[in-house]
Short mmCIF file of C-alpha atoms in Angstrom, two decimals:
data_model
loop_
_atom_site.label_atom_id
_atom_site.label_comp_id
_atom_site.label_asym_id
_atom_site.label_seq_id
_atom_site.Cartn_x
_atom_site.Cartn_y
_atom_site.Cartn_z
CA MET A 1237 -1.79 -14.64 -29.66
CA ASN A 1238 -2.54 -10.99 -30.32
CA LEU A 1239 -5.20 -10.08 -32.89
CA SER A 1240 -4.79 -6.29 -32.54
CA LEU A 1241 -4.76 -4.38 -35.79
CA ARG A 1242 -2.91 -1.17 -36.44
CA LEU A 1243 -6.07 0.45 -37.71
CA THR A 1244 -9.16 -1.16 -36.24
CA PRO A 1245 -12.62 -0.47 -37.70
CA SER A 1246 -13.54 1.68 -34.70
CA VAL A 1247 -10.40 3.80 -34.99
CA PHE A 1248 -10.86 4.13 -38.75
CA ALA A 1249 -14.48 5.21 -38.26
CA ALA A 1250 -13.48 7.76 -35.63
CA THR A 1251 -10.75 9.17 -37.88
CA LEU A 1252 -13.08 9.38 -40.87
CA LEU A 1253 -15.81 11.12 -38.90
CA LEU A 1254 -13.35 13.61 -37.47
CA LEU A 1255 -12.25 14.48 -40.99
CA VAL A 1256 -15.86 14.95 -42.04
CA PHE A 1257 -17.08 16.76 -38.96
CA GLY A 1258 -13.83 18.20 -37.60
CA ALA A 1259 -14.84 21.78 -38.32
CA GLN A 1260 -17.92 22.70 -36.30
CA ALA A 1261 -20.67 23.48 -38.78
CA GLY A 1262 -23.74 25.49 -37.91
CA ASN A 1263 -25.86 23.85 -35.27
CA ASP A 1264 -24.31 20.40 -35.49
CA LEU A 1265 -23.51 18.49 -32.31
CA ARG A 1266 -20.63 16.01 -32.09
CA ILE A 1267 -20.93 13.20 -29.55
CA ALA A 1268 -18.20 10.70 -28.75
CA SER A 1269 -19.82 7.63 -27.26
CA THR A 1270 -19.39 3.94 -26.65
CA THR A 1271 -20.00 1.22 -29.19
CA SER A 1272 -22.89 -0.14 -27.11
CA THR A 1273 -25.04 2.97 -27.49
CA GLU A 1274 -24.61 2.83 -31.26
CA ALA A 1275 -24.57 -0.92 -31.92
CA THR A 1276 -27.76 -1.58 -29.97
CA GLY A 1277 -29.67 1.06 -31.91
CA LEU A 1278 -30.22 3.29 -28.87
CA PHE A 1279 -28.95 6.42 -30.59
CA GLY A 1280 -30.91 5.63 -33.73
CA TYR A 1281 -33.98 5.55 -31.49
CA LEU A 1282 -33.21 8.62 -29.35
CA LEU A 1283 -31.46 11.14 -31.55
CA PRO A 1284 -34.19 11.81 -34.14
CA VAL A 1285 -36.39 13.01 -31.27
CA PHE A 1286 -33.71 15.35 -29.97
CA GLU A 1287 -32.81 16.60 -33.44
CA SER A 1288 -36.42 17.53 -34.13
CA GLN A 1289 -36.53 19.53 -30.92
CA CYS A 1290 -33.18 21.30 -31.23
CA HIS A 1291 -33.37 21.73 -35.03
CA CYS A 1292 -29.84 20.38 -35.26
CA LYS A 1293 -27.89 17.42 -36.62
CA VAL A 1294 -26.13 15.06 -34.22
CA ASN A 1295 -22.99 13.28 -35.43
CA VAL A 1296 -21.94 10.28 -33.33
CA ILE A 1297 -18.41 8.88 -33.14
CA ALA A 1298 -18.83 5.40 -31.64
CA VAL A 1299 -15.60 4.11 -30.08
CA GLY A 1300 -14.50 2.68 -26.75
CA THR A 1301 -14.75 4.88 -23.67
CA GLY A 1302 -11.00 5.54 -23.56
CA LYS A 1303 -10.95 6.81 -27.14
CA ALA A 1304 -14.17 8.80 -26.60
CA LEU A 1305 -12.64 10.60 -23.62
CA LYS A 1306 -9.47 11.26 -25.61
CA LEU A 1307 -11.56 12.95 -28.31
CA GLY A 1308 -13.05 15.12 -25.57
CA GLU A 1309 -9.59 15.89 -24.18
CA ASN A 1310 -8.58 17.13 -27.62
CA GLY A 1311 -11.70 19.29 -27.98
CA ASP A 1312 -12.73 17.31 -31.07
CA VAL A 1313 -16.28 16.70 -29.83
CA ASP A 1314 -18.88 18.63 -27.85
CA VAL A 1315 -20.18 15.84 -25.61
CA VAL A 1316 -18.90 12.51 -24.32
CA PHE A 1317 -21.36 9.75 -23.37
CA VAL A 1318 -19.39 6.93 -21.74
CA HIS A 1319 -19.25 4.26 -19.03
CA SER A 1320 -16.19 4.32 -16.78
CA ARG A 1321 -16.93 6.42 -13.72
CA ILE A 1322 -13.34 6.68 -12.47
CA ASP A 1323 -12.17 8.00 -15.84
CA GLU A 1324 -15.19 10.29 -16.17
CA ASP A 1325 -14.44 11.91 -12.82
CA GLN A 1326 -10.79 12.34 -13.82
CA PHE A 1327 -11.87 13.89 -17.14
CA VAL A 1328 -13.86 16.52 -15.22
CA ALA A 1329 -11.23 17.04 -12.51
CA GLN A 1330 -8.61 17.77 -15.16
CA GLY A 1331 -10.82 20.48 -16.65
CA PHE A 1332 -11.75 18.77 -19.91
CA GLY A 1333 -15.45 18.42 -19.11
CA ILE A 1334 -18.18 20.00 -17.03
CA ASP A 1335 -21.57 19.05 -15.64
CA ARG A 1336 -21.20 15.26 -15.58
CA ARG A 1337 -24.56 13.58 -15.03
CA ASP A 1338 -25.83 10.05 -14.52
CA VAL A 1339 -27.94 8.90 -17.46
CA MET A 1340 -28.61 5.18 -17.30
CA TYR A 1341 -27.18 1.80 -16.36
CA ASN A 1342 -27.19 -1.87 -17.22
CA ASP A 1343 -24.64 -4.56 -16.37
CA PHE A 1344 -21.79 -6.61 -17.69
CA VAL A 1345 -22.16 -10.34 -18.27
CA VAL A 1346 -19.74 -13.22 -18.80
CA VAL A 1347 -20.65 -15.11 -21.95
CA GLY A 1348 -19.22 -18.17 -23.63
CA PRO A 1349 -19.91 -21.49 -25.34
CA LYS A 1350 -23.11 -23.26 -24.37
CA SER A 1351 -21.16 -26.33 -23.27
CA ASP A 1352 -19.33 -24.11 -20.73
CA PRO A 1353 -16.19 -26.24 -20.29
CA ALA A 1354 -14.89 -23.80 -17.63
CA ARG A 1355 -18.11 -24.29 -15.60
CA VAL A 1356 -18.60 -20.56 -15.29
CA ARG A 1357 -22.30 -21.13 -14.59
CA GLU A 1358 -21.35 -22.61 -11.21
CA ALA A 1359 -19.44 -19.52 -10.04
CA LYS A 1360 -20.72 -17.55 -7.05
CA THR A 1361 -18.99 -14.24 -7.82
CA ALA A 1362 -17.80 -12.36 -10.89
CA THR A 1363 -14.15 -12.80 -9.94
CA GLU A 1364 -14.64 -16.55 -9.53
CA ALA A 1365 -16.37 -16.68 -12.91
CA MET A 1366 -13.42 -14.98 -14.58
CA LYS A 1367 -10.83 -17.06 -12.72
CA ARG A 1368 -12.41 -20.34 -13.84
CA ILE A 1369 -11.72 -19.57 -17.51
CA PRO A 1370 -7.89 -19.58 -17.50
CA GLU A 1371 -7.82 -22.28 -14.84
CA ALA A 1372 -9.72 -24.54 -17.25
CA GLY A 1373 -7.34 -23.68 -20.09
CA GLN A 1374 -10.11 -21.99 -22.07
CA THR A 1375 -9.78 -19.10 -24.51
CA PHE A 1376 -10.84 -15.60 -23.46
CA ILE A 1377 -11.14 -12.82 -26.01
CA THR A 1378 -10.50 -9.35 -24.63
CA ARG A 1379 -11.53 -6.19 -26.40
CA GLY A 1380 -8.08 -4.80 -25.64
CA ASP A 1381 -9.19 -1.33 -26.73
CA ASP A 1382 -9.28 0.75 -23.51
CA SER A 1383 -13.09 0.71 -23.65
CA GLY A 1384 -15.28 0.76 -20.55
CA THR A 1385 -15.76 -3.00 -20.96
CA HIS A 1386 -12.02 -3.57 -21.25
CA LYS A 1387 -11.39 -1.43 -18.16
CA LYS A 1388 -13.95 -3.46 -16.19
CA GLU A 1389 -12.41 -6.72 -17.39
CA LEU A 1390 -8.97 -5.64 -16.15
CA LEU A 1391 -10.43 -4.75 -12.75
CA LEU A 1392 -12.01 -8.21 -12.52
CA TRP A 1393 -8.74 -9.96 -13.38
CA LYS A 1394 -6.99 -7.88 -10.72
CA ALA A 1395 -9.63 -8.78 -8.13
CA ALA A 1396 -9.21 -12.44 -9.08
CA SER A 1397 -5.39 -12.17 -8.74
CA VAL A 1398 -5.03 -13.36 -12.33
CA GLN A 1399 -2.62 -12.00 -14.95
CA PRO A 1400 -4.09 -13.30 -18.22
CA GLU A 1401 -1.56 -13.98 -20.96
CA GLY A 1402 -0.47 -16.49 -23.52
CA ALA A 1403 -2.12 -18.23 -26.45
CA ARG A 1404 -5.48 -18.52 -24.67
CA TYR A 1405 -5.82 -14.75 -24.13
CA TRP A 1406 -6.62 -13.10 -27.42
CA SER A 1407 -6.67 -9.31 -27.81
CA ALA A 1408 -9.06 -8.12 -30.52
CA GLY A 1409 -8.64 -4.36 -30.35
CA GLN A 1410 -12.19 -4.01 -31.66
CA GLY A 1411 -15.72 -3.14 -30.59
CA MET A 1412 -18.12 -5.31 -28.62
CA SER A 1413 -20.06 -6.61 -31.61
CA GLU A 1414 -16.92 -7.79 -33.38
CA VAL A 1415 -15.63 -9.47 -30.21
CA LEU A 1416 -18.91 -11.32 -29.66
CA PHE A 1417 -18.86 -12.65 -33.22
CA MET A 1418 -15.23 -13.66 -32.74
CA ALA A 1419 -16.00 -15.48 -29.47
CA SER A 1420 -18.94 -17.21 -31.12
CA ASP A 1421 -16.81 -18.41 -34.03
CA ARG A 1422 -14.04 -19.72 -31.78
CA GLY A 1423 -16.06 -21.15 -28.90
CA ALA A 1424 -14.40 -18.66 -26.55
CA TYR A 1425 -15.42 -16.65 -23.50
CA THR A 1426 -15.62 -12.87 -23.18
CA LEU A 1427 -17.03 -10.07 -21.05
CA SER A 1428 -19.85 -8.11 -22.67
CA ASP A 1429 -22.24 -5.38 -21.77
CA ARG A 1430 -25.65 -7.02 -21.55
CA SER A 1431 -27.23 -4.68 -24.09
CA THR A 1432 -24.95 -5.59 -27.00
CA PHE A 1433 -25.23 -9.28 -26.17
CA ILE A 1434 -29.04 -9.09 -26.22
CA ALA A 1435 -29.00 -7.14 -29.47
CA LEU A 1436 -26.92 -9.88 -31.15
CA ILE A 1437 -28.28 -12.94 -29.35
CA LYS A 1438 -29.99 -14.31 -32.47
CA LYS A 1439 -26.81 -14.00 -34.53
CA ILE A 1440 -24.25 -15.60 -32.21
CA ASP A 1441 -23.78 -19.02 -30.66
CA LEU A 1442 -23.03 -17.94 -27.08
CA ASP A 1443 -24.81 -18.28 -23.74
CA LEU A 1444 -25.03 -15.80 -20.91
CA LEU A 1445 -23.18 -17.76 -18.22
CA PHE A 1446 -22.77 -15.37 -15.30
CA SER A 1447 -24.40 -12.11 -14.20
CA GLY A 1448 -25.90 -10.42 -11.18
CA ASP A 1449 -22.83 -9.54 -9.13
CA GLN A 1450 -22.70 -5.89 -8.02
CA ALA A 1451 -19.15 -5.81 -9.39
CA LEU A 1452 -20.70 -6.02 -12.87
CA HIS A 1453 -22.81 -2.85 -12.47
CA ASN A 1454 -22.38 -0.65 -15.56
CA PRO A 1455 -23.39 3.03 -15.15
CA TYR A 1456 -23.29 5.52 -18.05
CA GLY A 1457 -22.62 9.24 -17.75
CA VAL A 1458 -22.86 12.24 -20.05
CA ILE A 1459 -20.40 15.14 -19.92
CA ALA A 1460 -20.26 18.42 -21.85
CA VAL A 1461 -16.78 19.30 -23.06
CA ASN A 1462 -15.53 22.40 -21.24
CA PRO A 1463 -16.10 25.53 -23.38
CA ALA A 1464 -13.68 27.53 -21.22
CA ARG A 1465 -10.92 25.19 -22.38
CA PHE A 1466 -12.19 24.68 -25.92
CA PRO A 1467 -14.02 27.85 -27.11
CA ASP A 1468 -14.89 26.28 -30.46
CA VAL A 1469 -17.13 23.55 -29.06
CA ASN A 1470 -20.87 23.91 -29.56
CA HIS A 1471 -21.68 24.28 -25.88
CA VAL A 1472 -25.16 25.72 -26.43
CA VAL A 1473 -26.43 22.54 -28.10
CA ALA A 1474 -24.25 20.34 -25.88
CA LYS A 1475 -25.99 21.78 -22.83
CA GLN A 1476 -29.37 21.24 -24.48
CA PHE A 1477 -28.50 17.60 -25.08
CA VAL A 1478 -27.31 17.02 -21.51
CA GLU A 1479 -30.49 18.61 -20.17
CA TRP A 1480 -32.69 16.63 -22.55
CA ILE A 1481 -31.15 13.18 -22.08
CA THR A 1482 -31.46 13.55 -18.30
CA SER A 1483 -34.95 15.07 -18.38
CA LYS A 1484 -38.08 13.05 -17.64
CA ASP A 1485 -38.84 12.87 -21.36
CA GLY A 1486 -35.36 11.62 -22.25
CA GLN A 1487 -35.38 9.13 -19.39
CA GLN A 1488 -38.77 7.76 -20.39
CA LEU A 1489 -37.50 7.19 -23.93
CA ILE A 1490 -34.48 5.28 -22.60
CA ALA A 1491 -36.75 3.13 -20.41
CA GLY A 1492 -38.96 2.39 -23.40
CA PHE A 1493 -36.16 1.22 -25.69
CA ARG A 1494 -36.28 -2.54 -26.25
CA VAL A 1495 -34.52 -5.06 -28.46
CA ASN A 1496 -35.74 -8.64 -28.83
CA GLY A 1497 -38.45 -7.77 -26.32
CA GLN A 1498 -35.99 -6.81 -23.57
CA GLN A 1499 -35.21 -3.47 -21.96
CA LEU A 1500 -31.53 -2.74 -22.51
CA PHE A 1501 -30.89 0.38 -20.42
CA PHE A 1502 -32.38 1.67 -17.18
CA PRO A 1503 -32.64 5.42 -16.52
CA SER A 1504 -30.72 6.80 -13.56
CA ALA A 1505 -30.74 10.61 -13.87
CA LYS A 1506 -31.43 12.47 -10.65
CA HIS A 1507 -34.33 14.94 -10.68
#
């Protein structure tokens, strides 16, 4: 079964924001980022501090990593803030971005129904955890949106030598929050970034069933869109943002951000 929609909420939001902010205005900064940075409230916590310092307005387009990088490739934003290192390095190598920097990390987790009919809790590795789900005939909901989470999921299936398909593999084509609600409603499994799961834990009926494998490490990077390729980008403020988010002050703010009493992101910028 395929639940993909022609125009998902994330794509609609991105399109609408591009219409509103497509023409660079004054000192505004446009950031394309992942749904996790927006849905968890991280940007709502961080950006007012930066805006007060730079005397600017930051407009965030929250989509999956693949779509965020595509916006950068088109020169439609000034900064990308994403989590798929292979794709980030390719983005820079192809000349679309410059000055990629580590910002923070957390991890991915396998979540599912509390009864855990696939016995994912008993798995020793991330690939074993994923493999148990189709072997038990259980439903897995994939984001199916070329996000960083979706990219990681595909790598895990490949490592497990599994080609998921059929009625028990549902493609949502939506953001992490929507997928978690969907999995909760249907008693299904999914792969989530830990931060979004924690942010929604009181609203969904899912358990964290597997975590801790190094294969689930989830680093985030920030990249300024290349002004030599796209002269209209606001590189002055983009550079300020990159410097600020990786500074000691920015890193301390990230470390201090908590939801439901838990730290969601861990700073990783090199000083």
